[in-house]
């Protein structure tokens, strides 16, 4: 993995983390709105809350996938360095 690739992967990982945290905050906001809304708007507020939960779930899965990928890349890079060091 090159330095540029490292930087790109870190940028992507940070972007995914920020996206997940923003969606988590949106879930909290949607829940707060649902918990205080009046009876005629309850169904709409609940639907907005469920939609926010779904977006947060997607964002968290994308972050988790990228996190695991970056861990695997780091492990491969460490192994390559160990092999090169052993070969020298």
mmCIF file with all atom_site columns, C-alpha atoms in Angstrom, residues 35-82:
data_model
loop_
_atom_site.group_PDB
_atom_site.id
_atom_site.type_symbol
_atom_site.label_atom_id
_atom_site.label_alt_id
_atom_site.label_comp_id
_atom_site.label_asym_id
_atom_site.label_entity_id
_atom_site.label_seq_id
_atom_site.pdbx_PDB_ins_code
_atom_site.Cartn_x
_atom_site.Cartn_y
_atom_site.Cartn_z
_atom_site.occupancy
_atom_site.B_iso_or_equiv
_atom_site.pdbx_formal_charge
_atom_site.auth_seq_id
_atom_site.auth_comp_id
_atom_site.auth_asym_id
_atom_site.auth_atom_id
_atom_site.pdbx_PDB_model_num
ATOM 1  C CA . UNK A 1 35 ? -41.784 11.712 21.010 1.00 0.00 ? 35 UNK A CA 1
ATOM 2  C CA . UNK A 1 36 ? -43.341 15.191 21.251 1.00 0.00 ? 36 UNK A CA 1
ATOM 3  C CA . UNK A 1 37 ? -45.539 15.343 18.143 1.00 0.00 ? 37 UNK A CA 1
ATOM 4  C CA . UNK A 1 38 ? -49.307 15.596 18.435 1.00 0.00 ? 38 UNK A CA 1
ATOM 5  C CA . UNK A 1 39 ? -51.658 12.788 17.557 1.00 0.00 ? 39 UNK A CA 1
ATOM 6  C CA . UNK A 1 40 ? -52.495 13.732 13.937 1.00 0.00 ? 40 UNK A CA 1
ATOM 7  C CA . UNK A 1 41 ? -48.809 13.779 12.977 1.00 0.00 ? 41 UNK A CA 1
ATOM 8  C CA . UNK A 1 42 ? -47.678 10.706 14.912 1.00 0.00 ? 42 UNK A CA 1
ATOM 9  C CA . UNK A 1 43 ? -47.626 8.352  11.916 1.00 0.00 ? 43 UNK A CA 1
ATOM 10 C CA . UNK A 1 44 ? -45.586 10.763 9.791  1.00 0.00 ? 44 UNK A CA 1
ATOM 11 C CA . UNK A 1 45 ? -43.153 11.433 12.627 1.00 0.00 ? 45 UNK A CA 1
ATOM 12 C CA . UNK A 1 46 ? -42.744 7.714  13.245 1.00 0.00 ? 46 UNK A CA 1
ATOM 13 C CA . UNK A 1 47 ? -42.158 7.082  9.536  1.00 0.00 ? 47 UNK A CA 1
ATOM 14 C CA . UNK A 1 48 ? -39.465 9.791  9.545  1.00 0.00 ? 48 UNK A CA 1
ATOM 15 C CA . UNK A 1 49 ? -37.881 8.150  12.596 1.00 0.00 ? 49 UNK A CA 1
ATOM 16 C CA . UNK A 1 50 ? -37.849 4.721  10.928 1.00 0.00 ? 50 UNK A CA 1
ATOM 17 C CA . UNK A 1 51 ? -36.359 6.219  7.758  1.00 0.00 ? 51 UNK A CA 1
ATOM 18 C CA . UNK A 1 52 ? -33.633 7.885  9.843  1.00 0.00 ? 52 UNK A CA 1
ATOM 19 C CA . UNK A 1 53 ? -32.914 4.542  11.535 1.00 0.00 ? 53 UNK A CA 1
ATOM 20 C CA . UNK A 1 54 ? -32.585 2.856  8.149  1.00 0.00 ? 54 UNK A CA 1
ATOM 21 C CA . UNK A 1 55 ? -30.176 5.529  6.869  1.00 0.00 ? 55 UNK A CA 1
ATOM 22 C CA . UNK A 1 56 ? -28.115 5.206  10.048 1.00 0.00 ? 56 UNK A CA 1
ATOM 23 C CA . UNK A 1 57 ? -28.013 1.433  9.669  1.00 0.00 ? 57 UNK A CA 1
ATOM 24 C CA . UNK A 1 58 ? -26.747 1.737  6.097  1.00 0.00 ? 58 UNK A CA 1
ATOM 25 C CA . UNK A 1 59 ? -24.121 4.314  7.089  1.00 0.00 ? 59 UNK A CA 1
ATOM 26 C CA . UNK A 1 60 ? -22.935 2.185  10.004 1.00 0.00 ? 60 UNK A CA 1
ATOM 27 C CA . UNK A 1 61 ? -22.654 -0.894 7.772  1.00 0.00 ? 61 UNK A CA 1
ATOM 28 C CA . UNK A 1 62 ? -20.655 1.063  5.195  1.00 0.00 ? 62 UNK A CA 1
ATOM 29 C CA . UNK A 1 63 ? -18.340 2.375  7.900  1.00 0.00 ? 63 UNK A CA 1
ATOM 30 C CA . UNK A 1 64 ? -17.908 -1.099 9.403  1.00 0.00 ? 64 UNK A CA 1
ATOM 31 C CA . UNK A 1 65 ? -17.128 -2.600 5.996  1.00 0.00 ? 65 UNK A CA 1
ATOM 32 C CA . UNK A 1 66 ? -14.544 0.074  5.223  1.00 0.00 ? 66 UNK A CA 1
ATOM 33 C CA . UNK A 1 67 ? -13.059 -0.257 8.697  1.00 0.00 ? 67 UNK A CA 1
ATOM 34 C CA . UNK A 1 68 ? -12.616 -4.005 8.281  1.00 0.00 ? 68 UNK A CA 1
ATOM 35 C CA . UNK A 1 69 ? -11.155 -3.500 4.816  1.00 0.00 ? 69 UNK A CA 1
ATOM 36 C CA . UNK A 1 70 ? -8.623  -0.999 6.182  1.00 0.00 ? 70 UNK A CA 1
ATOM 37 C CA . UNK A 1 71 ? -7.683  -3.403 8.988  1.00 0.00 ? 71 UNK A CA 1
ATOM 38 C CA . UNK A 1 72 ? -7.106  -6.154 6.448  1.00 0.00 ? 72 UNK A CA 1
ATOM 39 C CA . UNK A 1 73 ? -5.022  -3.834 4.256  1.00 0.00 ? 73 UNK A CA 1
ATOM 40 C CA . UNK A 1 74 ? -2.910  -2.842 7.249  1.00 0.00 ? 74 UNK A CA 1
ATOM 41 C CA . UNK A 1 75 ? -2.381  -6.507 8.165  1.00 0.00 ? 75 UNK A CA 1
ATOM 42 C CA . UNK A 1 76 ? -1.358  -7.315 4.576  1.00 0.00 ? 76 UNK A CA 1
ATOM 43 C CA . UNK A 1 77 ? 1.071   -4.388 4.559  1.00 0.00 ? 77 UNK A CA 1
ATOM 44 C CA . UNK A 1 78 ? 2.620   -5.528 7.831  1.00 0.00 ? 78 UNK A CA 1
ATOM 45 C CA . UNK A 1 79 ? 2.975   -9.048 6.450  1.00 0.00 ? 79 UNK A CA 1
ATOM 46 C CA . UNK A 1 80 ? 4.638   -7.775 3.264  1.00 0.00 ? 80 UNK A CA 1
ATOM 47 C CA . UNK A 1 81 ? 7.091   -5.736 5.329  1.00 0.00 ? 81 UNK A CA 1
ATOM 48 C CA . UNK A 1 82 ? 7.855   -8.759 7.503  1.00 0.00 ? 82 UNK A CA 1
#
